[in-house]
Short mmCIF file of C-alpha atoms and ligand atoms in Angstrom, two decimals:
data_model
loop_
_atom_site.label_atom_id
_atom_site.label_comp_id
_atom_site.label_asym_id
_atom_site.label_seq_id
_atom_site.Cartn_x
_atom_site.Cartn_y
_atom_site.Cartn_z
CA UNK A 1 17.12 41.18 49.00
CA UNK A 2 16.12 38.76 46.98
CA UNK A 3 15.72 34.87 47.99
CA UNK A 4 15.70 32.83 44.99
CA UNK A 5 15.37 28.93 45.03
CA UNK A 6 19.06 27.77 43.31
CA UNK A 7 18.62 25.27 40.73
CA UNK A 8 21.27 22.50 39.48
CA UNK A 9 23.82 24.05 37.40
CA UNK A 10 23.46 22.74 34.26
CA UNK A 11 19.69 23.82 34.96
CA UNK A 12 18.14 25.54 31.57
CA UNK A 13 16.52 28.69 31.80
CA UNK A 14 14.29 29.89 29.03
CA UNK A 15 11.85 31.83 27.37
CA UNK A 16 9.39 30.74 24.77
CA UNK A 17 7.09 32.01 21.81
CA UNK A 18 5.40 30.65 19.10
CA UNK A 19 5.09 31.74 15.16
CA UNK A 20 1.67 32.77 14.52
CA UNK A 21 1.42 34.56 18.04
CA UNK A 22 4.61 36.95 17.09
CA UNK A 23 5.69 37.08 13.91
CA UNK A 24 3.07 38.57 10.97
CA UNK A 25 4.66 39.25 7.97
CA UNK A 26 1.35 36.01 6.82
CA UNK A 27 1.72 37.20 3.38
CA UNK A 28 5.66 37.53 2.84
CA UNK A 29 8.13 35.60 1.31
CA UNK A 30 6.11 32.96 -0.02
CA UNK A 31 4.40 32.13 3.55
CA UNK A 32 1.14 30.10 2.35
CA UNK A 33 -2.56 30.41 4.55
CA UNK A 34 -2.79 28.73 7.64
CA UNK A 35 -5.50 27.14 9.28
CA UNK A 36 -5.23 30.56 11.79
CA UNK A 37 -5.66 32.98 8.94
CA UNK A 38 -8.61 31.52 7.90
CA UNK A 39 -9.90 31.29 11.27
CA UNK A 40 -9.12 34.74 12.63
CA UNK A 41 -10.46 36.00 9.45
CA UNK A 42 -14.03 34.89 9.96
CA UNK A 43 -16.11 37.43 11.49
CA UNK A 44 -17.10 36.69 14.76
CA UNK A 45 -14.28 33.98 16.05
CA UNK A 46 -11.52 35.68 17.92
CA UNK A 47 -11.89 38.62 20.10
CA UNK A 48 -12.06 42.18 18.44
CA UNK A 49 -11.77 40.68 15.48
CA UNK A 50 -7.77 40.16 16.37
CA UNK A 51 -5.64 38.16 13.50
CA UNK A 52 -1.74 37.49 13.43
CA UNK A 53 -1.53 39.15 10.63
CA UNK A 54 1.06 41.90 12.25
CA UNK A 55 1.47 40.05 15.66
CA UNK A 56 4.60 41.35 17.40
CA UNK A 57 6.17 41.73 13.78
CA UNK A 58 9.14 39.55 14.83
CA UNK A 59 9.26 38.75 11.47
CA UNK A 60 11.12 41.92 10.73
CA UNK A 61 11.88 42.35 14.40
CA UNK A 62 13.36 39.23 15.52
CA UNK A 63 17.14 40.84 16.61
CA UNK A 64 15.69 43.33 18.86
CA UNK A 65 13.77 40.33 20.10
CA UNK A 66 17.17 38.43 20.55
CA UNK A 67 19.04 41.11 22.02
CA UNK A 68 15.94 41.14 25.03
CA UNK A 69 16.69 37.62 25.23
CA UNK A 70 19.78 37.97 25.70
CA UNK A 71 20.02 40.95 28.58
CA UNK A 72 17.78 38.41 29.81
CA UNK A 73 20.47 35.92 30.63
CA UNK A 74 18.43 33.50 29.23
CA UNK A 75 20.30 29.84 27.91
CA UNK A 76 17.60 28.24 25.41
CA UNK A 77 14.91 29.93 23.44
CA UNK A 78 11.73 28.61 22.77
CA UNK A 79 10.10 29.39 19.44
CA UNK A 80 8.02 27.58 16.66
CA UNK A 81 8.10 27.61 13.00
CA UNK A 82 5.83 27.77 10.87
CA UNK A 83 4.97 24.86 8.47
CA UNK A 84 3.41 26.96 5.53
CA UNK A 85 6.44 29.24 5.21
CA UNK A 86 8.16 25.87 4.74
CA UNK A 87 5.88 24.09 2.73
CA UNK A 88 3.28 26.84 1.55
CA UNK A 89 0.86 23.81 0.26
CA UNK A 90 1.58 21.62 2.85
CA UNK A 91 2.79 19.12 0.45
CA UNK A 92 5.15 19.86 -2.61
CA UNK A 93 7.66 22.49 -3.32
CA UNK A 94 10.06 23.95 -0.46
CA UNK A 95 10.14 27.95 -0.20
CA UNK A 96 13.95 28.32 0.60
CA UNK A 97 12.82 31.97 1.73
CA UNK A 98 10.73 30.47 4.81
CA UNK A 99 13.87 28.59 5.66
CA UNK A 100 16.28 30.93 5.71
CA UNK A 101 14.26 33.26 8.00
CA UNK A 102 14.98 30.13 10.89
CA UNK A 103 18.33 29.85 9.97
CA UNK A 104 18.96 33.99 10.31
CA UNK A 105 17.41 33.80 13.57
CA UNK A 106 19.09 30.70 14.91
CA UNK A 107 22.86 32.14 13.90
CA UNK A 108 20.92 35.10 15.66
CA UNK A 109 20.58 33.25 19.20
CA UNK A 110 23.65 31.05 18.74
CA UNK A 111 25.37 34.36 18.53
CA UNK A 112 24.03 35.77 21.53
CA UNK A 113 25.40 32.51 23.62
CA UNK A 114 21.33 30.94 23.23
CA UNK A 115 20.53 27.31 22.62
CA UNK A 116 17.47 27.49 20.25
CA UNK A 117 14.74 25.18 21.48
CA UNK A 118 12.61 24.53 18.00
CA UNK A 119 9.03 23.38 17.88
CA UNK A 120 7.79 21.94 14.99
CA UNK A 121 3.83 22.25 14.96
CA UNK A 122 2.73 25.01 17.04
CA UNK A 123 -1.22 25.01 15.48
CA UNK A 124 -0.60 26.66 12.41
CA UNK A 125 -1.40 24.08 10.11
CA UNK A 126 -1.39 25.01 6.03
CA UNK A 127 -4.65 25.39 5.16
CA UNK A 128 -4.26 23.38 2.29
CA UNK A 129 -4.02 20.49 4.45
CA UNK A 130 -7.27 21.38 6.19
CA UNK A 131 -8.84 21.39 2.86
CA UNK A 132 -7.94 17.79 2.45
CA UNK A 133 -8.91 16.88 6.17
CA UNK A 134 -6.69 18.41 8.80
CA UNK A 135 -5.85 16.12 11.20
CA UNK A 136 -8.74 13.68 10.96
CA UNK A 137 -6.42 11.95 8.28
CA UNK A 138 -3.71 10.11 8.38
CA UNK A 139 -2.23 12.15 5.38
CA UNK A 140 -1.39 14.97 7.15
CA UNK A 141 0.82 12.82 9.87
CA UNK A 142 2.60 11.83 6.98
CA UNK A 143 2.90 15.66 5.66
CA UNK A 144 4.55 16.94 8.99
CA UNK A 145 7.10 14.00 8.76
CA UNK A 146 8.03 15.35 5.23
CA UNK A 147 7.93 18.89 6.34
CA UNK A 148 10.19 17.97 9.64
CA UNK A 149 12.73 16.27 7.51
CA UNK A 150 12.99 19.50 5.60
CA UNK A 151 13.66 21.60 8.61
CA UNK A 152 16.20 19.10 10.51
CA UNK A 153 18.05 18.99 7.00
CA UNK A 154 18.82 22.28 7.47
CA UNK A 155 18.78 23.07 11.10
CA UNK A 156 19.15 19.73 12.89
CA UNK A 157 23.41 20.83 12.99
CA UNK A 158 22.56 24.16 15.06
CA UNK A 159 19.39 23.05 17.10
CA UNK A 160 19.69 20.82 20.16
CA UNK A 161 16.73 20.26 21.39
CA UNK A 162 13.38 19.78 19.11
CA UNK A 163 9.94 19.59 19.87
CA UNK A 164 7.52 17.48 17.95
CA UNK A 165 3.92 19.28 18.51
CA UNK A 166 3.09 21.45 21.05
CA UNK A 167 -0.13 21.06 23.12
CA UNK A 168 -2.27 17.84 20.77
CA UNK A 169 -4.57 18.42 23.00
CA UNK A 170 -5.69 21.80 22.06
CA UNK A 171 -5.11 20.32 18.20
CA UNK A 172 -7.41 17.82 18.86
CA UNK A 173 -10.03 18.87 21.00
CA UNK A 174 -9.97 23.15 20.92
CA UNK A 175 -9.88 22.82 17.28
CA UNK A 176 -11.95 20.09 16.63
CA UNK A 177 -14.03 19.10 18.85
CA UNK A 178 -14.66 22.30 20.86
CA UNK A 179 -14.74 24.61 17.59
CA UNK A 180 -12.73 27.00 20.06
CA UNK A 181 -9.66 26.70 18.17
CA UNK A 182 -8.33 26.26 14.58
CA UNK A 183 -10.62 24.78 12.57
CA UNK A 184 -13.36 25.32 14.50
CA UNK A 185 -14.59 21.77 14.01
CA UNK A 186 -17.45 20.66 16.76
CA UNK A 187 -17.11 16.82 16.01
CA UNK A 188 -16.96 13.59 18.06
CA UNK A 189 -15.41 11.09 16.09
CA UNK A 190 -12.88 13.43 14.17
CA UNK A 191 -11.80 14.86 17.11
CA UNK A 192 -10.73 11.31 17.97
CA UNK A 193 -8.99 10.60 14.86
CA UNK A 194 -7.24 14.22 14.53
CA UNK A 195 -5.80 13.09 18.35
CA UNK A 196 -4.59 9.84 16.81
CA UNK A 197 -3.05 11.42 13.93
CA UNK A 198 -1.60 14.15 15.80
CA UNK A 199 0.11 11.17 18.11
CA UNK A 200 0.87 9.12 14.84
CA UNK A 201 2.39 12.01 13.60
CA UNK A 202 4.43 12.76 16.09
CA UNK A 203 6.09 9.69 15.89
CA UNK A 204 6.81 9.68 12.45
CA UNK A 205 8.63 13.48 13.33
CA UNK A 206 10.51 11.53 15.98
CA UNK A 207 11.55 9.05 13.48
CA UNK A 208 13.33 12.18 10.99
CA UNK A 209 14.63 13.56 13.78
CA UNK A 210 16.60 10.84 14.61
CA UNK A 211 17.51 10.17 11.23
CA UNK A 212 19.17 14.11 11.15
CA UNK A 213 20.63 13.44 14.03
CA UNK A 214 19.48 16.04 16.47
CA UNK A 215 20.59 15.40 19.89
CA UNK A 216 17.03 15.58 22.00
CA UNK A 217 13.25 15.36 20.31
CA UNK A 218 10.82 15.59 22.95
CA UNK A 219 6.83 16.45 22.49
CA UNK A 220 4.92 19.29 24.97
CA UNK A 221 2.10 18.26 26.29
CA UNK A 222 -0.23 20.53 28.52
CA UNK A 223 -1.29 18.20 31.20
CA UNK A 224 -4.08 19.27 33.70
CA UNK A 225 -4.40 18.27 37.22
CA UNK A 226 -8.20 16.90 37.23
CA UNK A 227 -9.45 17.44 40.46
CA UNK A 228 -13.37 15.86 41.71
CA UNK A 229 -15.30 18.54 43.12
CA UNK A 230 -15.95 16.57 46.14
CA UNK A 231 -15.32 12.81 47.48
CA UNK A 232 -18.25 11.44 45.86
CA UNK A 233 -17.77 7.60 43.60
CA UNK A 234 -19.49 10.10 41.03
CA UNK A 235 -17.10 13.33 40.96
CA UNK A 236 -14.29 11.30 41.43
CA UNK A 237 -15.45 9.20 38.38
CA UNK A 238 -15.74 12.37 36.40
CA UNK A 239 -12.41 13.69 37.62
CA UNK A 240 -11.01 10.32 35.80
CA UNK A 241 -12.73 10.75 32.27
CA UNK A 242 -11.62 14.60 32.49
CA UNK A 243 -8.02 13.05 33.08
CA UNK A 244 -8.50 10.57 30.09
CA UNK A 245 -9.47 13.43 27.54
CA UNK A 246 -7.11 15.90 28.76
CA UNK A 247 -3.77 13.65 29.94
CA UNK A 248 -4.15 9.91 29.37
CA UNK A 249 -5.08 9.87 26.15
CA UNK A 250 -1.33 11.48 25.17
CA UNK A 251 0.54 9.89 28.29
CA UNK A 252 -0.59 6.35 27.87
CA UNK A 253 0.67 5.30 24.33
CA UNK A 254 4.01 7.72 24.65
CA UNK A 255 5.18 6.89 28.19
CA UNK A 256 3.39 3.35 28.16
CA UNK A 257 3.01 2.33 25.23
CA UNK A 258 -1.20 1.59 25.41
CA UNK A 259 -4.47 3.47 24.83
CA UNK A 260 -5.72 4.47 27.84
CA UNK A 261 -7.58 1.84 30.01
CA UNK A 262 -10.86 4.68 30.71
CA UNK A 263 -11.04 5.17 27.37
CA UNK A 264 -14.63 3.00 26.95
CA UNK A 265 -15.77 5.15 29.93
CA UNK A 266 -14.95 8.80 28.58
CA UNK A 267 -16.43 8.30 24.88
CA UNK A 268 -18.48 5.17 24.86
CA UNK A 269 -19.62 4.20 21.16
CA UNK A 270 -17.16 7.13 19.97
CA UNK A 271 -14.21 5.35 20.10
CA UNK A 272 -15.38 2.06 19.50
CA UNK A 273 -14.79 1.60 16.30
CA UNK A 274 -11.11 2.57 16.07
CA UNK A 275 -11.33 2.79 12.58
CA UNK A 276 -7.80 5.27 12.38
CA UNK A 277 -5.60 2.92 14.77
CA UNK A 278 -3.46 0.65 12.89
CA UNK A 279 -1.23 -2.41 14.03
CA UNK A 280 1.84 -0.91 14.62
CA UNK A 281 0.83 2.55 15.86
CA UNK A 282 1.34 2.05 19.52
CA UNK A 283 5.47 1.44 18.79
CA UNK A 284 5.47 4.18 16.44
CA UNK A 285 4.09 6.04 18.53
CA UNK A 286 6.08 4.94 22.24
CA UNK A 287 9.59 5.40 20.72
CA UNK A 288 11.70 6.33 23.54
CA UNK A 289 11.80 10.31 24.20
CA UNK A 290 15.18 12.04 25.49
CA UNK A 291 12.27 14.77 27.06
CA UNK A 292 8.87 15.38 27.68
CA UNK A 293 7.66 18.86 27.60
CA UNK A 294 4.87 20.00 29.94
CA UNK A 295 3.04 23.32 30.05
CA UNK A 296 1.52 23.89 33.12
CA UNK A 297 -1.24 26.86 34.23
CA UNK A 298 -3.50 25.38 36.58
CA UNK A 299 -5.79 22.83 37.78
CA UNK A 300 -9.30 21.56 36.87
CA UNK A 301 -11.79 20.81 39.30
CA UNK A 302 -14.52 19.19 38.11
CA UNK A 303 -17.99 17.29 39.04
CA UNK A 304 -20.09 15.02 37.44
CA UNK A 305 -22.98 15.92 34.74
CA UNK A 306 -25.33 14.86 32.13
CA UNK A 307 -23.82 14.65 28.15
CA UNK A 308 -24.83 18.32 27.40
CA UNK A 309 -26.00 16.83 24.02
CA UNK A 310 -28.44 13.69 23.92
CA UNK A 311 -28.23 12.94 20.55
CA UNK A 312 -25.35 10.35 20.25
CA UNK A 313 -24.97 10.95 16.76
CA UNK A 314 -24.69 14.53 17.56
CA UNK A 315 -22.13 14.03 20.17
CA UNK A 316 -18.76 16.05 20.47
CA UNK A 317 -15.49 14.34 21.84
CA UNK A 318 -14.95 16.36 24.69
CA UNK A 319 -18.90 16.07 25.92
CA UNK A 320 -17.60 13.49 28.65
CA UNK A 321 -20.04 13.96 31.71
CA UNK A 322 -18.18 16.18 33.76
CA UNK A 323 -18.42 20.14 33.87
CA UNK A 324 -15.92 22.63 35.29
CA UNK A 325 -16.41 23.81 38.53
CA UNK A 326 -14.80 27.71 39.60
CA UNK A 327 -12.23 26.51 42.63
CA UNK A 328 -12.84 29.15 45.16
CA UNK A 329 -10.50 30.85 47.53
CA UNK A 330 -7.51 31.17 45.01
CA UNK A 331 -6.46 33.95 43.21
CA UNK A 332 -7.99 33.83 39.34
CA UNK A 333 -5.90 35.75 36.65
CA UNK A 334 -6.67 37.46 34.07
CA UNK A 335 -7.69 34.04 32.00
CA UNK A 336 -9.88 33.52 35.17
CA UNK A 337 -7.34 30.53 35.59
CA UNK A 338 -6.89 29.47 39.16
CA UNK A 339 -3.46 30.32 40.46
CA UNK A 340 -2.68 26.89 42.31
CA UNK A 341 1.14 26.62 42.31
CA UNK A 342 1.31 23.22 44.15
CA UNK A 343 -0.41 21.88 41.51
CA UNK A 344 2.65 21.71 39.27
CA UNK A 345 3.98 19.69 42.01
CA UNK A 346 1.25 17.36 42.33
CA UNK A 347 1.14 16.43 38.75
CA UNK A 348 4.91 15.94 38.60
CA UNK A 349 4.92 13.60 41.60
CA UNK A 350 1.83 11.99 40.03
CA UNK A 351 3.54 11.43 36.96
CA UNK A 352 6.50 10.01 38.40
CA UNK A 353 4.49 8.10 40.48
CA UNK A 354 2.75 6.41 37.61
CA UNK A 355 5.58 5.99 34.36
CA UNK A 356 8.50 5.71 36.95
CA UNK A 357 11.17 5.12 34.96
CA UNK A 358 9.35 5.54 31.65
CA UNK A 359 9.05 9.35 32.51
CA UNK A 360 11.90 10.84 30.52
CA UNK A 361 13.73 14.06 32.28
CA UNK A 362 10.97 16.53 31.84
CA UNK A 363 11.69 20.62 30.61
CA UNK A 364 8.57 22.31 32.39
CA UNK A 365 8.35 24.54 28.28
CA UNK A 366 5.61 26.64 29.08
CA UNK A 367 4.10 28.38 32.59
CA UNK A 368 2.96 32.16 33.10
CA UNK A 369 0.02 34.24 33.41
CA UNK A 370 -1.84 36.71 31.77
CA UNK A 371 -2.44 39.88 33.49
CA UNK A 372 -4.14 43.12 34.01
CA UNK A 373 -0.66 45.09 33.11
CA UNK A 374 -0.56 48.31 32.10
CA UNK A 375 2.33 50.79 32.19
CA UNK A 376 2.09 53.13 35.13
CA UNK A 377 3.01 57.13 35.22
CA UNK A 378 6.05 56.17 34.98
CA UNK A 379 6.13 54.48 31.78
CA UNK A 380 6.88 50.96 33.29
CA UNK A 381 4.83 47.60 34.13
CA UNK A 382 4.61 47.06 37.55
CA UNK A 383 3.24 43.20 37.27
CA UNK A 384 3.55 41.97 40.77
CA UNK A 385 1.11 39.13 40.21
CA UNK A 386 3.50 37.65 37.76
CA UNK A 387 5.98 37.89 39.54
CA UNK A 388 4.40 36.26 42.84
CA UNK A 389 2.97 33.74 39.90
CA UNK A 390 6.68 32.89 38.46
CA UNK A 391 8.12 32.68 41.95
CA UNK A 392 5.90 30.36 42.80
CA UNK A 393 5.64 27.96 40.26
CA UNK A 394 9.35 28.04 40.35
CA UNK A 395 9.70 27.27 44.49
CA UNK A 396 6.82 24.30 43.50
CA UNK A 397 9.33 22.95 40.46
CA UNK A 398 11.92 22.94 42.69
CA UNK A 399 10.13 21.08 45.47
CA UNK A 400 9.48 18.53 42.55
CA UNK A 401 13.08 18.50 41.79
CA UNK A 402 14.01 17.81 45.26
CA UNK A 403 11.41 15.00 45.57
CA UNK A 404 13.10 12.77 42.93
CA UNK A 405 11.45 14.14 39.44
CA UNK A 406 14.48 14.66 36.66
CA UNK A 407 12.95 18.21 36.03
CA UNK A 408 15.97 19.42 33.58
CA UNK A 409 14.21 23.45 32.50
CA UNK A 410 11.55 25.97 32.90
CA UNK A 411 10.80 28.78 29.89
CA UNK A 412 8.86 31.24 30.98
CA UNK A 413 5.39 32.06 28.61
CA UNK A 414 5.91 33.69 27.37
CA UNK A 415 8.95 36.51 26.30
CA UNK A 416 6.12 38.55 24.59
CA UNK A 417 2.77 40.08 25.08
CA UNK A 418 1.28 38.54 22.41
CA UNK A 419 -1.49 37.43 20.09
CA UNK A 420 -3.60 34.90 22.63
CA UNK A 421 -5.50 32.87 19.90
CA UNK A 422 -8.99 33.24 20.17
CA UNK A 423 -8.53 36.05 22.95
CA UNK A 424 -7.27 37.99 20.66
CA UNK A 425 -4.44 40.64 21.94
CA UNK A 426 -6.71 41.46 24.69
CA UNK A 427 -5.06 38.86 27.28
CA UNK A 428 -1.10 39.97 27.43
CA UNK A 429 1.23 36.87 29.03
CA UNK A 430 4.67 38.54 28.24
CA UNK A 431 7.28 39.96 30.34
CA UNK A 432 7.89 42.60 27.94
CA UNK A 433 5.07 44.37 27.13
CA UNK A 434 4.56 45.53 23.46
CA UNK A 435 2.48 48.36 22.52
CA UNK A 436 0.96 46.90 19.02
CA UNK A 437 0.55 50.76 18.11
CA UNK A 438 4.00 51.33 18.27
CA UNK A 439 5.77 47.81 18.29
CA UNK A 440 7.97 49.43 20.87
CA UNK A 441 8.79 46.57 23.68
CA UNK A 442 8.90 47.48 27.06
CA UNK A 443 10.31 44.71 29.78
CA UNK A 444 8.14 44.56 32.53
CA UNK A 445 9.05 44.40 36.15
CA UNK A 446 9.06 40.15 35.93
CA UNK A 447 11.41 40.51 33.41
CA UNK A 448 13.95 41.82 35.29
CA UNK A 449 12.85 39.56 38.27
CA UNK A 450 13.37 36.90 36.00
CA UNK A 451 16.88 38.09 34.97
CA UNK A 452 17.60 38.43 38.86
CA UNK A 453 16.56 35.42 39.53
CA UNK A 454 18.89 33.48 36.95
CA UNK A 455 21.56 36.07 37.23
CA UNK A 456 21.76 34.54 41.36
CA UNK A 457 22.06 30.80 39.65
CA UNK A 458 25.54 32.10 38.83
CA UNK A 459 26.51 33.77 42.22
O1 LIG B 1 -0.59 31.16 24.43
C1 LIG B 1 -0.73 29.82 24.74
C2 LIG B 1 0.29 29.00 23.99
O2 LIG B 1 0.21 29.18 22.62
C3 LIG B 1 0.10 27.54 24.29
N1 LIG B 1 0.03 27.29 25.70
C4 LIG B 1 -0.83 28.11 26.49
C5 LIG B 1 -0.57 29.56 26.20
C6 LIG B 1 -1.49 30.45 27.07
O3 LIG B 1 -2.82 30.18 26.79
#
């Protein structure tokens, strides 16, 4: 008999996705390159040589992928879409094909009794835009506004609830600064400026939204619990310049409408010169939010260290002075992430703690794991580390809930096994397992935990 923590009724339960992870079908109906083409297409980049160009092939797939949603019992699905089958050239004509694909699979879910969740940028940026300077230019902020008025236009009267960008931070700092991401940049300044742009442009999404009149627009961010390695003025010191790259730097000018305070500390003569901030940014950017969107995994522990590069000139954004440091004693999946489920708490009481009132009600959009599943003699996926990992990221939501935070959903990450950037396939984080041979979907066992478990919210 199962025990499951009961949520508020109106509570949403979901499941999310995103469009270059799932859907292939790059090269049809008028879908331009994305910055992820090009990048899983260079030898050497992602694992096994992996690309999206097949994915989960929900392109063609997508109401087999609804009905699983909905035996699910699922109320709001998470997906993405993708800017260049919109705008192919990131800036021009409209490919009515690319739109009509969302609208088929929204009248999809909204038949099946499921309030799509959209998000806007999900890292698959047209490639023509990268030509002209990706995110390091203002240009592109100004794109995705164009490119989200498009898509509200036409969905804004079926969608609820709309997410600006998912995860800046890996925008930023994975694909610029880090090179581990999408473009693959290793820079220090541009890293900088993509984040501001990314922030900037989020804004100016927030500002069509409105003007469609969608009833929520919200931005995901995946905030980190930075923890010092020890007590020491130093770690603890580090822990707060890993918390300025990772957190601050999104959380200050949307919930408080500033740059953060550390920011001098973190990147020294990097940011200095400001050179991409304009007067008027900061209320651009701080418009209210009706949500924030969090994706939480685990914590970071981290100690103080030298810049790994001396060279100034030479220096990358996210070189800040701290390294990572393995937390013993908890369980490590498949990601080697730390499973540390009272972290979600802990940042959720921090956060509350520091915006107060600021801090909009908050949809917990992405949390999961990765594991070692395979299908067992009998054909099915017995993934009880998931499961433990779901139940207890759930009980720590709840405890959040109960303390005061206005915690409003959870979507699981994610419905799919699916293509895990520069991983490649080789990490799977679904609850239905899909045999890329075969494309045949298989729910696992935390699927049908998962449908247990909101299935009881009714009882
Ligand atoms: O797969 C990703 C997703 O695209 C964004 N959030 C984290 C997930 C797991 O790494």
């Amino acid at each position: 008999m199962n025990d499951f923590p009961r949520f508020p009724p109106e509570f949403v339960f979901g499941a999310a996705t995103a469009s270059y992870q799932i859907e292939g079908a790059v090269r049809e109906d008028g879908r331009g390159p994305s910055i992820w083409d090009t990048y899983s297409h260079t030898p050497g980049l992602v694992a096994n040589g992996d690309t999206g160009d097949i994915a989960c092939d929900h392109y063609h797939r997508y109401r087999e992928d609804v009905a699983l949603l909905r035996e699910l019992g699922v109320t709001s699905y998470r997906f993405s879409i993708a800017w260049p089958r919109i705008v192919p050239d990131g800036s021009g004509p409209v490919n009515p094909k690319g739109l009509d694909f969302y609208a088929r699979l929204v009248d999809e879910l909204l038949a099946a009794g499921i309030e799509p969740a959209v998000t806007l940028y999900h890292w698959d940026l047209p490639q023509a835009l990268e030509d002209r300077g990706g995110w390091r230019v203002r240009e592109t902020a100004e794109r995705f506004a164009d490119y989200t008025e498009v898509v509200a236009g036409h969905l804004a009267d079926r969608v609820p609830r709309w997410i600006t960008l998912n995860e800046p931070w890996c925008s930023a700092f994975l694909g610029y600064s880090v090179g581990r991401h999408a473009p693959g940049a290793r820079e220090g300044r541009g890293a900088l400026a993509a984040a501001h742009h990314l922030l900037v442009g989020h804004g100016l999404a927030v500002q069509a939204l409105r003007a469609a009149g969608v009833r929520e627009a919200g931005i995901t961010l995946n905030l980190d619990r930075n923890l010092p390695a020890t007590g020491s003025a130093a770690d603890r010191a580090a822990a707060v310049r890993a918390d300025t790259q990772h957190n601050l730097v999104w959380t200050e000018p949307l919930l408080a409408g500033r740059y953060p305070g550390t920011e001098e500390e973190t990147w020294g003569e990097l940011i200095t010169a400001q050179d991409f901030r304009r007067d008027g940014d900061l209320a651009l950017v701080g418009q209210p939010l009706d949500f924030l969107g969090i994706n939480y995994y685990r914590p970071i522990v981290v100690a103080d260290a030298p810049y790994q590069e001396a060279d100034p000139a030479r220096r990358t954004a996210t070189d800040n002075r701290y390294k990572e440091i393995r937390l013993e004693g908890a369980r490590h999946t498949a990601m080697d992430w730390p499973v540390v489920p009272g972290g979600l708490t802990d940042l959720l009481l921090a956060l509350k703690e520091r915006y107060g009132d600021a801090l909009p009600p908050v949809h917990l959009t992405e949390n999961g794991s990765a594991e070692h599943d395979e299908p067992g003699p009998d054909g099915a996926v017995h993934d009880h580390d998931r499961i433990a990992y779901l139940r207890d990221h759930l009980a720590a939501l709840k405890t959040a809930l109960d303390a005061g935070v206005d915690v409003r959903g959870y979507y699981v990450w994610s419905l799919l096994d699916n293509f895990e950037w520069a991983y490649g396939y080789g990490k799977r984080f679904g609850i239905v397992r899909v045999d890329y041979d075969t494309q045949r979907r298989v729910p696992k066992d935390s699927y049908h935990w998962y449908r247990a478990l909101i299935s009881a919210q009714r009882d």
